Amino acid sequence: MSCTFLPGPAVLKYLRFHLKRIQSQFPESEMDNYASFIGEALEKTRCRECVPSWEEIQVLMGRQEMLCTVHYPGPGSCQLHISSHTTANEVVRRMLEKLGLKESRNTFSLFEQNAHWERAVGGSTIIADILTRFENLSAKEPDSDSQWRLCFKLYCLLDADAISVDSIEYFFLFEQCHEMVVRGQLPACEEDLQTLAALRLQSVIGDFSTHSPCPPLDELFPGHMVEARLLMPPCAPPALLPATQPPVQGCPQRFPGGLLGGTLWNHTATAAHKQKVEQNLRLRSRLKEEAAAIMSTIVECWKGLAGYSRRDSMTAYLTIARQWSGFGCTLYEVDFYISSTGSFSQKLWLGVAATCVSLYRQGEAEALESFPYGQICSYGVSDSNTFKITAGDRDLLFETTKLTEIMQLMNAYFSAIRRQRGRGDDVVSITEGTAIEVGFHHLPPTPTPTLLELPSHPV
């Protein structure tokens, strides 16, 4: 268990001495192998987030390695051997070698992912901890939507033009772009979105056939666009007479006002509930009709793509997607934004890209504001849910639940820019600022600043 629990300094000093003595006394023996294994483990051991699983303990006792499945965009996956101290950075490096992506100008990361959620994994995170956490979560939530997995994906898109159309990296770009489309994070008109859906079908299935299994609409088209077609809002329920309304003139009031109020209210509540159920049924029916109409349009467009190869379909898809000026950025929801100049907005997207940080109204293609990295003096977390960027003489505050993710991605872009600049590549230069506030990531004049933990890509 030396992989999991690091001894104190006094014990550690004696243990290392003892291991060296054993290796010198019993060279090339079973004892030597054990001592060598423990010595290597001690060099990498640090505190664990989770108690090791039974599978990990069994593997350790047998001096074997665990198998870890790493998925990547599309249906593919790789199986890698890992130990109790294998980090996310090590897995990413091995995936880059396995998939032939070591020469890519873009960076990659591991992501924790389920059907509804994903997050980049920190580079120094121990993979065994992640697998143990997945195992615990799956035991609590056994349904298929809650199944967790590790996924290897593009993280910083620094140079989309340099990606060869015949490479697996181009396929990654296509798949991740489609994920954005389905999530509603690619601002485009309905006609373009229908064309993208048809191109997706052509790339995945090929030419249209009545025998081809067609995926559901929510795997091809953003759901909010279907809802947007329901132009007529639900009808408001008619006003109901209050229980204490005076009797009509000429009709004697047989009971004191309010005596039957409870009974009448129950009847009213039942009627209102019934009306709401009927409205929901009508709404669902209309949603199905609209979805069927959209799917019919997509299929007609798909029929017109007969003869397109997979490569042609992917290229046409990405050509349409790249018409958006923010293509390649990662969008994060921002609850509200306020600037020191007085600007204030709610429900925005914060787009973090290779050259700048931009603000978008959700669903709109044009950026409200854009801040090139050369103008950013500092950025960081100011409190539990507020992210702050200082650009020139302006302070920008964003309230969001994605603080860590935004910070990690900005760190990764700045780090990648510095690496490429060090190689003499023609990349964005950074105008350096002065460190003023404590607790923020500032851009000092010469040395590389101390970064927060980067996501899992080699630095």
Short mmCIF file of C-alpha atoms in Angstrom, two decimals:
data_model
loop_
_atom_site.label_atom_id
_atom_site.label_comp_id
_atom_site.label_asym_id
_atom_site.label_seq_id
_atom_site.Cartn_x
_atom_site.Cartn_y
_atom_site.Cartn_z
CA MET A 1 0.00 0.00 0.00
CA SER A 2 3.03 2.30 -0.31
CA CYS A 3 1.32 3.66 -3.44
CA THR A 4 -1.51 5.08 -1.36
CA PHE A 5 -0.14 6.11 2.04
CA LEU A 6 3.17 7.99 2.11
CA PRO A 7 5.11 7.41 5.38
CA GLY A 8 6.31 10.31 7.52
CA PRO A 9 9.87 11.75 7.07
CA ALA A 10 11.46 9.64 9.84
CA VAL A 11 9.94 6.38 8.59
CA LEU A 12 10.58 7.33 4.96
CA LYS A 13 14.30 7.81 5.60
CA TYR A 14 14.60 4.39 7.22
CA LEU A 15 12.40 2.74 4.57
CA ARG A 16 14.55 3.97 1.69
CA PHE A 17 17.69 2.77 3.48
CA HIS A 18 16.05 -0.63 4.08
CA LEU A 19 14.95 -0.96 0.43
CA LYS A 20 18.47 -0.21 -0.84
CA ARG A 21 19.91 -2.75 1.58
CA ILE A 22 17.45 -5.43 0.42
CA GLN A 23 18.30 -4.73 -3.25
CA SER A 24 22.05 -5.00 -2.55
CA GLN A 25 21.63 -8.22 -0.54
CA PHE A 26 19.26 -9.98 -2.95
CA PRO A 27 20.00 -8.74 -6.48
CA GLU A 28 17.77 -9.98 -9.33
CA SER A 29 15.44 -11.77 -6.94
CA GLU A 30 11.78 -11.52 -5.99
CA MET A 31 12.78 -9.35 -3.02
CA ASP A 32 14.68 -7.06 -5.38
CA ASN A 33 11.59 -6.71 -7.58
CA TYR A 34 9.39 -5.82 -4.61
CA ALA A 35 11.90 -3.27 -3.32
CA SER A 36 12.24 -1.68 -6.77
CA PHE A 37 8.45 -1.46 -7.14
CA ILE A 38 8.04 0.16 -3.71
CA GLY A 39 10.89 2.61 -4.38
CA GLU A 40 9.30 3.78 -7.64
CA ALA A 41 5.90 4.09 -5.96
CA LEU A 42 7.33 6.23 -3.15
CA GLU A 43 8.67 8.73 -5.69
CA LYS A 44 5.18 9.27 -7.12
CA THR A 45 2.97 8.83 -4.07
CA ARG A 46 0.81 11.69 -2.85
CA CYS A 47 -2.51 12.00 -1.04
CA ARG A 48 -5.43 10.24 -2.66
CA GLU A 49 -8.92 11.69 -3.06
CA CYS A 50 -10.72 8.35 -2.76
CA VAL A 51 -10.20 5.14 -0.84
CA PRO A 52 -8.81 2.61 -3.36
CA SER A 53 -11.39 0.26 -4.80
CA TRP A 54 -11.25 -3.48 -4.15
CA GLU A 55 -10.22 -4.01 -7.78
CA GLU A 56 -7.25 -1.65 -7.32
CA ILE A 57 -6.15 -3.39 -4.11
CA GLN A 58 -6.31 -6.80 -5.80
CA VAL A 59 -4.25 -5.49 -8.73
CA LEU A 60 -1.66 -4.03 -6.33
CA MET A 61 -1.37 -7.30 -4.44
CA GLY A 62 -0.72 -9.10 -7.70
CA ARG A 63 1.80 -6.45 -8.83
CA GLN A 64 -0.22 -5.90 -11.98
CA GLU A 65 -1.71 -2.83 -13.66
CA MET A 66 -5.34 -1.84 -14.05
CA LEU A 67 -7.08 -1.48 -17.41
CA CYS A 68 -8.58 1.94 -18.09
CA THR A 69 -10.94 2.60 -21.01
CA VAL A 70 -10.55 6.05 -22.58
CA HIS A 71 -13.21 7.08 -25.09
CA TYR A 72 -12.76 9.70 -27.78
CA PRO A 73 -15.26 11.60 -30.02
CA GLY A 74 -17.38 9.18 -31.98
CA PRO A 75 -17.77 5.50 -31.05
CA GLY A 76 -14.05 4.78 -30.60
CA SER A 77 -12.12 3.99 -27.43
CA CYS A 78 -8.68 2.80 -26.26
CA GLN A 79 -7.69 0.59 -23.36
CA LEU A 80 -4.59 1.62 -21.43
CA HIS A 81 -2.74 0.01 -18.54
CA ILE A 82 -2.47 2.32 -15.52
CA SER A 83 -1.09 2.07 -12.00
CA SER A 84 -2.20 3.67 -8.74
CA HIS A 85 -0.12 6.76 -9.48
CA THR A 86 -0.79 7.29 -13.21
CA THR A 87 -1.86 10.90 -13.79
CA ALA A 88 -4.13 12.44 -16.42
CA ASN A 89 -1.12 14.08 -18.10
CA GLU A 90 0.50 10.66 -18.57
CA VAL A 91 -2.68 9.22 -20.10
CA VAL A 92 -2.98 12.18 -22.49
CA ARG A 93 0.63 11.72 -23.65
CA ARG A 94 -0.01 8.03 -24.29
CA MET A 95 -3.22 8.80 -26.18
CA LEU A 96 -1.38 11.35 -28.33
CA GLU A 97 1.18 8.67 -29.24
CA LYS A 98 -1.45 5.99 -29.83
CA LEU A 99 -3.57 8.21 -32.12
CA GLY A 100 -0.65 9.87 -33.92
CA LEU A 101 -1.41 13.37 -32.64
CA LYS A 102 1.95 14.30 -31.10
CA GLU A 103 2.68 16.86 -33.85
CA SER A 104 -0.67 18.64 -33.53
CA ARG A 105 -0.57 22.38 -32.84
CA ASN A 106 -3.76 22.02 -30.80
CA THR A 107 -3.96 20.68 -27.26
CA PHE A 108 -6.02 17.84 -25.83
CA SER A 109 -7.43 16.94 -22.45
CA LEU A 110 -9.24 14.18 -20.59
CA PHE A 111 -12.84 14.88 -19.60
CA GLU A 112 -15.11 13.33 -16.99
CA GLN A 113 -18.35 12.82 -18.87
CA ASN A 114 -21.87 11.45 -18.63
CA ALA A 115 -24.99 11.98 -20.74
CA HIS A 116 -25.65 15.48 -19.36
CA TRP A 117 -22.37 16.83 -18.02
CA GLU A 118 -18.64 16.99 -18.64
CA ARG A 119 -15.59 18.64 -17.09
CA ALA A 120 -11.91 18.81 -17.99
CA VAL A 121 -9.66 16.74 -15.74
CA GLY A 122 -6.71 18.41 -14.02
CA GLY A 123 -3.38 17.24 -15.40
CA SER A 124 -2.02 15.99 -12.06
CA THR A 125 -5.23 14.15 -11.13
CA ILE A 126 -4.70 10.46 -10.37
CA ILE A 127 -6.74 8.36 -12.80
CA ALA A 128 -7.37 5.61 -10.21
CA ASP A 129 -9.21 8.20 -8.08
CA ILE A 130 -11.46 9.10 -11.01
CA LEU A 131 -12.29 5.46 -11.73
CA THR A 132 -13.10 4.84 -8.06
CA ARG A 133 -15.38 7.88 -8.03
CA PHE A 134 -17.12 6.65 -11.20
CA GLU A 135 -17.64 3.27 -9.55
CA ASN A 136 -19.19 4.90 -6.46
CA LEU A 137 -21.47 7.16 -8.53
CA SER A 138 -22.64 4.27 -10.71
CA ALA A 139 -23.56 2.29 -7.59
CA LYS A 140 -25.71 5.19 -6.36
CA GLU A 141 -27.29 5.98 -9.75
CA PRO A 142 -27.45 2.80 -11.84
CA ASP A 143 -29.53 4.24 -14.74
CA SER A 144 -27.78 4.53 -18.11
CA ASP A 145 -27.90 8.35 -18.26
CA SER A 146 -25.75 8.51 -15.12
CA GLN A 147 -22.98 6.24 -16.38
CA TRP A 148 -19.63 8.04 -16.26
CA ARG A 149 -16.63 7.65 -18.54
CA LEU A 150 -13.28 9.22 -19.39
CA CYS A 151 -13.14 10.95 -22.76
CA PHE A 152 -10.11 12.27 -24.68
CA LYS A 153 -11.00 15.41 -26.64
CA LEU A 154 -9.69 18.56 -28.28
CA TYR A 155 -9.27 21.21 -25.60
CA CYS A 156 -7.52 24.30 -27.01
CA LEU A 157 -8.24 24.85 -30.71
CA LEU A 158 -5.21 26.96 -31.63
CA ASP A 159 -5.02 26.30 -35.37
CA ALA A 160 -8.04 24.75 -37.07
CA ASP A 161 -6.61 25.46 -40.55
CA ALA A 162 -3.60 23.22 -39.95
CA ILE A 163 -5.76 20.12 -39.37
CA SER A 164 -5.64 17.71 -42.29
CA VAL A 165 -9.07 16.62 -43.55
CA ASP A 166 -7.87 13.00 -43.61
CA SER A 167 -6.69 12.98 -39.98
CA ILE A 168 -8.43 11.68 -36.89
CA GLU A 169 -8.05 15.19 -35.46
CA TYR A 170 -10.39 16.48 -38.18
CA PHE A 171 -12.91 13.83 -37.16
CA PHE A 172 -12.59 15.00 -33.54
CA LEU A 173 -13.26 18.58 -34.65
CA PHE A 174 -16.34 17.46 -36.59
CA GLU A 175 -17.75 15.44 -33.69
CA GLN A 176 -17.15 18.16 -31.10
CA CYS A 177 -18.63 20.80 -33.39
CA HIS A 178 -21.76 18.65 -33.72
CA GLU A 179 -21.98 18.39 -29.92
CA MET A 180 -22.08 22.20 -29.79
CA VAL A 181 -24.78 22.32 -32.46
CA VAL A 182 -27.03 19.87 -30.61
CA ARG A 183 -26.53 21.79 -27.35
CA GLY A 184 -27.64 24.98 -29.12
CA GLN A 185 -24.23 26.64 -28.83
CA LEU A 186 -23.71 27.38 -32.52
CA PRO A 187 -25.69 30.51 -33.51
CA ALA A 188 -27.21 29.77 -36.92
CA CYS A 189 -30.53 30.15 -38.72
CA GLU A 190 -32.98 27.25 -38.82
CA GLU A 191 -32.25 26.49 -42.47
CA ASP A 192 -28.52 26.13 -41.78
CA LEU A 193 -29.21 23.93 -38.76
CA GLN A 194 -31.40 21.65 -40.90
CA THR A 195 -28.65 21.45 -43.51
CA LEU A 196 -26.13 20.57 -40.80
CA ALA A 197 -28.45 17.81 -39.55
CA ALA A 198 -28.74 16.39 -43.08
CA LEU A 199 -24.95 16.49 -43.53
CA ARG A 200 -24.58 14.71 -40.21
CA LEU A 201 -26.87 11.91 -41.41
CA GLN A 202 -24.97 11.65 -44.69
CA SER A 203 -21.61 11.43 -42.90
CA VAL A 204 -22.76 8.85 -40.35
CA ILE A 205 -25.16 6.70 -42.40
CA GLY A 206 -24.44 7.48 -46.04
CA ASP A 207 -27.05 7.85 -48.79
CA PHE A 208 -30.70 7.91 -47.76
CA SER A 209 -32.54 4.61 -47.69
CA THR A 210 -35.93 3.67 -46.29
CA HIS A 211 -34.19 0.84 -44.46
CA SER A 212 -31.59 3.08 -42.80
CA PRO A 213 -32.10 3.53 -39.05
CA CYS A 214 -32.55 7.24 -38.40
CA PRO A 215 -31.38 8.67 -35.04
CA PRO A 216 -33.83 10.75 -32.96
CA LEU A 217 -34.13 14.46 -33.71
CA ASP A 218 -32.46 15.50 -30.46
CA GLU A 219 -29.23 13.88 -31.71
CA LEU A 220 -29.32 16.00 -34.87
CA PHE A 221 -30.97 19.32 -34.10
CA PRO A 222 -31.03 21.71 -31.09
CA GLY A 223 -34.14 21.15 -28.99
CA HIS A 224 -34.69 24.84 -28.21
CA MET A 225 -35.27 25.53 -31.92
CA VAL A 226 -38.18 23.08 -31.94
CA GLU A 227 -39.71 24.87 -28.97
CA ALA A 228 -39.16 28.25 -30.66
CA ARG A 229 -41.48 27.20 -33.48
CA LEU A 230 -44.37 27.12 -31.06
CA LEU A 231 -45.19 30.77 -31.62
CA MET A 232 -48.54 30.74 -29.86
CA PRO A 233 -48.19 30.72 -26.07
CA PRO A 234 -50.56 28.53 -24.03
CA CYS A 235 -53.92 30.16 -23.48
CA ALA A 236 -54.45 31.67 -20.06
CA PRO A 237 -57.18 29.92 -18.06
CA PRO A 238 -60.44 31.90 -17.87
CA ALA A 239 -61.11 33.85 -14.69
CA LEU A 240 -63.13 31.87 -12.19
CA LEU A 241 -65.79 33.34 -9.94
CA PRO A 242 -64.64 33.70 -6.33
CA ALA A 243 -66.41 31.55 -3.78
CA THR A 244 -67.67 34.58 -1.89
CA GLN A 245 -69.38 36.29 -4.87
CA PRO A 246 -72.74 37.80 -3.78
CA PRO A 247 -75.86 35.92 -4.93
CA VAL A 248 -77.72 37.08 -8.00
CA GLN A 249 -80.50 39.54 -7.13
CA GLY A 250 -83.79 37.76 -6.46
CA CYS A 251 -82.18 34.53 -5.32
CA PRO A 252 -82.01 34.24 -1.54
CA GLN A 253 -78.65 33.32 -0.03
CA ARG A 254 -79.37 30.01 1.67
CA PHE A 255 -76.02 29.67 3.46
CA PRO A 256 -73.65 32.21 5.00
CA GLY A 257 -70.91 33.40 2.65
CA GLY A 258 -67.80 31.19 2.82
CA LEU A 259 -69.48 28.16 4.35
CA LEU A 260 -68.96 26.16 1.14
CA GLY A 261 -65.74 28.00 0.24
CA GLY A 262 -63.56 24.97 0.85
CA THR A 263 -65.75 22.76 -1.30
CA LEU A 264 -65.92 25.30 -4.11
CA TRP A 265 -62.15 25.87 -3.90
CA ASN A 266 -61.48 22.13 -4.21
CA HIS A 267 -63.70 22.05 -7.29
CA THR A 268 -61.90 25.11 -8.71
CA ALA A 269 -58.44 23.64 -8.04
CA THR A 270 -59.46 20.36 -9.68
CA ALA A 271 -60.76 22.20 -12.73
CA ALA A 272 -57.57 24.28 -12.98
CA HIS A 273 -55.39 21.17 -12.65
CA LYS A 274 -57.40 19.39 -15.34
CA GLN A 275 -57.06 22.41 -17.61
CA LYS A 276 -53.30 22.51 -17.05
CA VAL A 277 -52.99 18.81 -17.88
CA GLU A 278 -54.96 19.37 -21.09
CA GLN A 279 -52.73 22.31 -22.02
CA ASN A 280 -49.62 20.21 -21.44
CA LEU A 281 -51.03 17.44 -23.63
CA ARG A 282 -51.81 19.96 -26.38
CA LEU A 283 -48.31 21.41 -26.07
CA ARG A 284 -46.72 17.97 -26.32
CA SER A 285 -48.84 17.20 -29.34
CA ARG A 286 -47.74 20.43 -31.03
CA LEU A 287 -44.11 19.73 -30.14
CA LYS A 288 -44.39 16.30 -31.79
CA GLU A 289 -45.95 17.88 -34.88
CA GLU A 290 -43.22 20.51 -35.13
CA ALA A 291 -40.51 17.89 -34.55
CA ALA A 292 -42.01 15.70 -37.28
CA ALA A 293 -42.12 18.67 -39.67
CA ILE A 294 -38.47 19.52 -38.97
CA MET A 295 -37.42 15.88 -39.35
CA SER A 296 -39.27 15.67 -42.66
CA THR A 297 -37.39 18.75 -43.94
CA ILE A 298 -34.07 17.29 -42.78
CA VAL A 299 -34.76 13.97 -44.54
CA GLU A 300 -35.64 15.77 -47.79
CA CYS A 301 -32.36 17.66 -47.56
CA TRP A 302 -30.57 14.39 -46.81
CA LYS A 303 -31.98 12.81 -49.98
CA GLY A 304 -30.42 15.64 -51.97
CA LEU A 305 -26.96 14.79 -50.64
CA ALA A 306 -26.82 11.40 -52.38
CA GLY A 307 -23.28 10.67 -53.52
CA TYR A 308 -21.57 12.78 -50.87
CA SER A 309 -18.72 10.87 -49.26
CA ARG A 310 -18.11 10.96 -45.53
CA ARG A 311 -15.20 13.34 -46.07
CA ASP A 312 -17.28 15.64 -48.31
CA SER A 313 -20.10 15.72 -45.74
CA MET A 314 -17.76 16.54 -42.86
CA THR A 315 -16.03 19.28 -44.87
CA ALA A 316 -19.35 20.85 -45.89
CA TYR A 317 -20.58 20.65 -42.29
CA LEU A 318 -17.52 22.43 -40.89
CA THR A 319 -17.58 25.01 -43.70
CA ILE A 320 -21.05 26.10 -42.58
CA ALA A 321 -20.10 26.03 -38.90
CA ARG A 322 -17.00 28.15 -39.51
CA GLN A 323 -19.11 30.98 -40.88
CA TRP A 324 -19.64 31.95 -37.24
CA SER A 325 -16.84 34.28 -36.15
CA GLY A 326 -16.66 32.55 -32.76
CA PHE A 327 -16.02 29.09 -34.22
CA GLY A 328 -13.59 27.15 -32.05
CA CYS A 329 -14.36 28.92 -28.79
CA THR A 330 -15.75 27.21 -25.70
CA LEU A 331 -18.96 28.79 -24.40
CA TYR A 332 -19.83 29.10 -20.72
CA GLU A 333 -23.15 30.31 -19.36
CA VAL A 334 -22.93 33.56 -17.39
CA ASP A 335 -25.83 34.53 -15.12
CA PHE A 336 -24.95 38.20 -15.22
CA TYR A 337 -22.14 40.49 -16.31
CA ILE A 338 -21.22 43.94 -15.04
CA SER A 339 -18.42 46.26 -16.13
CA SER A 340 -16.73 49.14 -14.32
CA THR A 341 -17.96 51.36 -17.18
CA GLY A 342 -21.58 50.65 -16.21
CA SER A 343 -22.48 47.89 -18.70
CA PHE A 344 -24.84 45.28 -17.27
CA SER A 345 -26.40 42.22 -18.88
CA GLN A 346 -28.02 38.95 -17.85
CA LYS A 347 -27.94 35.42 -19.30
CA LEU A 348 -24.93 35.63 -21.60
CA TRP A 349 -22.33 33.31 -23.06
CA LEU A 350 -18.67 33.86 -22.24
CA GLY A 351 -16.62 32.51 -25.14
CA VAL A 352 -12.98 31.57 -24.47
CA ALA A 353 -11.00 31.19 -27.70
CA ALA A 354 -7.39 31.06 -28.90
CA THR A 355 -7.01 34.82 -29.34
CA CYS A 356 -9.63 36.48 -27.16
CA VAL A 357 -12.45 36.28 -24.65
CA SER A 358 -15.86 37.37 -25.99
CA LEU A 359 -19.37 37.99 -24.67
CA TYR A 360 -22.45 36.87 -26.61
CA ARG A 361 -26.15 37.11 -26.05
CA GLN A 362 -27.38 33.52 -26.00
CA GLY A 363 -28.35 32.52 -29.52
CA GLU A 364 -26.82 35.59 -31.22
CA ALA A 365 -23.86 35.30 -33.59
CA GLU A 366 -22.32 38.74 -33.09
CA ALA A 367 -20.24 39.35 -29.98
CA LEU A 368 -21.35 42.12 -27.64
CA GLU A 369 -17.76 42.70 -26.59
CA SER A 370 -14.44 41.05 -27.29
CA PHE A 371 -11.20 41.29 -25.31
CA PRO A 372 -8.00 40.12 -27.07
CA TYR A 373 -5.50 38.47 -24.76
CA GLY A 374 -3.11 41.34 -25.46
CA GLN A 375 -5.48 43.67 -23.56
CA ILE A 376 -6.01 41.39 -20.55
CA CYS A 377 -3.87 42.37 -17.55
CA SER A 378 -5.24 39.88 -15.02
CA TYR A 379 -8.00 37.36 -14.48
CA GLY A 380 -9.14 35.20 -11.60
CA VAL A 381 -11.80 34.15 -9.12
CA SER A 382 -12.86 37.01 -6.85
CA ASP A 383 -15.31 35.02 -4.69
CA SER A 384 -17.29 31.77 -4.64
CA ASN A 385 -19.22 32.45 -7.87
CA THR A 386 -17.63 35.54 -9.48
CA PHE A 387 -14.94 35.63 -12.14
CA LYS A 388 -13.07 38.88 -12.77
CA ILE A 389 -11.11 40.03 -15.81
CA THR A 390 -9.14 43.27 -15.95
CA ALA A 391 -8.73 44.49 -19.54
CA GLY A 392 -6.92 47.80 -19.82
CA ASP A 393 -8.62 50.20 -17.42
CA ARG A 394 -11.83 48.13 -17.22
CA ASP A 395 -12.88 45.60 -14.61
CA LEU A 396 -15.32 42.92 -15.81
CA LEU A 397 -17.26 40.75 -13.35
CA PHE A 398 -19.08 37.55 -14.34
CA GLU A 399 -21.33 35.50 -12.10
CA THR A 400 -21.13 31.86 -13.17
CA THR A 401 -20.94 28.34 -11.81
CA LYS A 402 -18.08 27.49 -14.23
CA LEU A 403 -15.29 29.34 -12.40
CA THR A 404 -12.77 26.49 -12.36
CA GLU A 405 -13.42 25.51 -15.98
CA ILE A 406 -12.98 29.09 -17.25
CA MET A 407 -9.80 29.57 -15.24
CA GLN A 408 -8.33 26.27 -16.45
CA LEU A 409 -9.07 27.00 -20.10
CA MET A 410 -7.64 30.54 -20.00
CA ASN A 411 -4.52 29.18 -18.27
CA ALA A 412 -4.22 26.53 -20.96
CA TYR A 413 -4.51 29.05 -23.80
CA PHE A 414 -1.92 31.39 -22.28
CA SER A 415 0.42 28.47 -21.66
CA ALA A 416 -0.02 27.16 -25.23
CA ILE A 417 0.59 30.64 -26.66
CA ARG A 418 3.84 30.94 -24.71
CA ARG A 419 5.01 27.50 -25.84
CA GLN A 420 4.34 28.30 -29.48
CA ARG A 421 5.94 31.72 -29.15
CA GLY A 422 9.00 29.99 -27.68
CA ARG A 423 9.22 27.85 -30.83
CA GLY A 424 9.15 31.01 -32.95
CA ASP A 425 5.66 30.37 -34.35
CA ASP A 426 3.62 33.31 -35.55
CA VAL A 427 1.09 33.52 -32.75
CA VAL A 428 -0.66 36.21 -30.78
CA SER A 429 1.63 38.38 -28.69
CA ILE A 430 0.61 39.22 -25.15
CA THR A 431 0.86 42.76 -23.85
CA GLU A 432 2.11 42.25 -20.34
CA GLY A 433 0.40 43.91 -17.40
CA THR A 434 1.34 44.72 -13.85
CA ALA A 435 0.31 42.60 -10.89
CA ILE A 436 -1.89 44.73 -8.65
CA GLU A 437 -4.36 42.51 -6.84
CA VAL A 438 -3.63 39.51 -4.68
CA GLY A 439 -5.26 36.20 -5.62
CA PHE A 440 -5.47 36.79 -9.37
CA HIS A 441 -3.57 35.40 -12.30
CA HIS A 442 -1.56 38.36 -13.62
CA LEU A 443 0.63 38.57 -16.69
CA PRO A 444 4.07 39.81 -15.54
CA PRO A 445 6.62 41.37 -17.90
CA THR A 446 9.18 38.60 -18.39
CA PRO A 447 9.00 35.25 -16.62
CA THR A 448 6.15 32.83 -17.08
CA PRO A 449 3.73 33.32 -14.17
CA THR A 450 2.80 30.60 -11.76
CA LEU A 451 -0.30 29.00 -13.29
CA LEU A 452 -3.12 27.31 -11.53
CA GLU A 453 -3.31 23.60 -12.28
CA LEU A 454 -3.70 23.10 -15.99
CA PRO A 455 -6.06 20.56 -17.52
CA SER A 456 -4.61 17.32 -18.70
CA HIS A 457 -2.47 18.24 -21.66
CA PRO A 458 1.32 18.26 -21.80
CA VAL A 459 2.90 21.61 -21.00
#
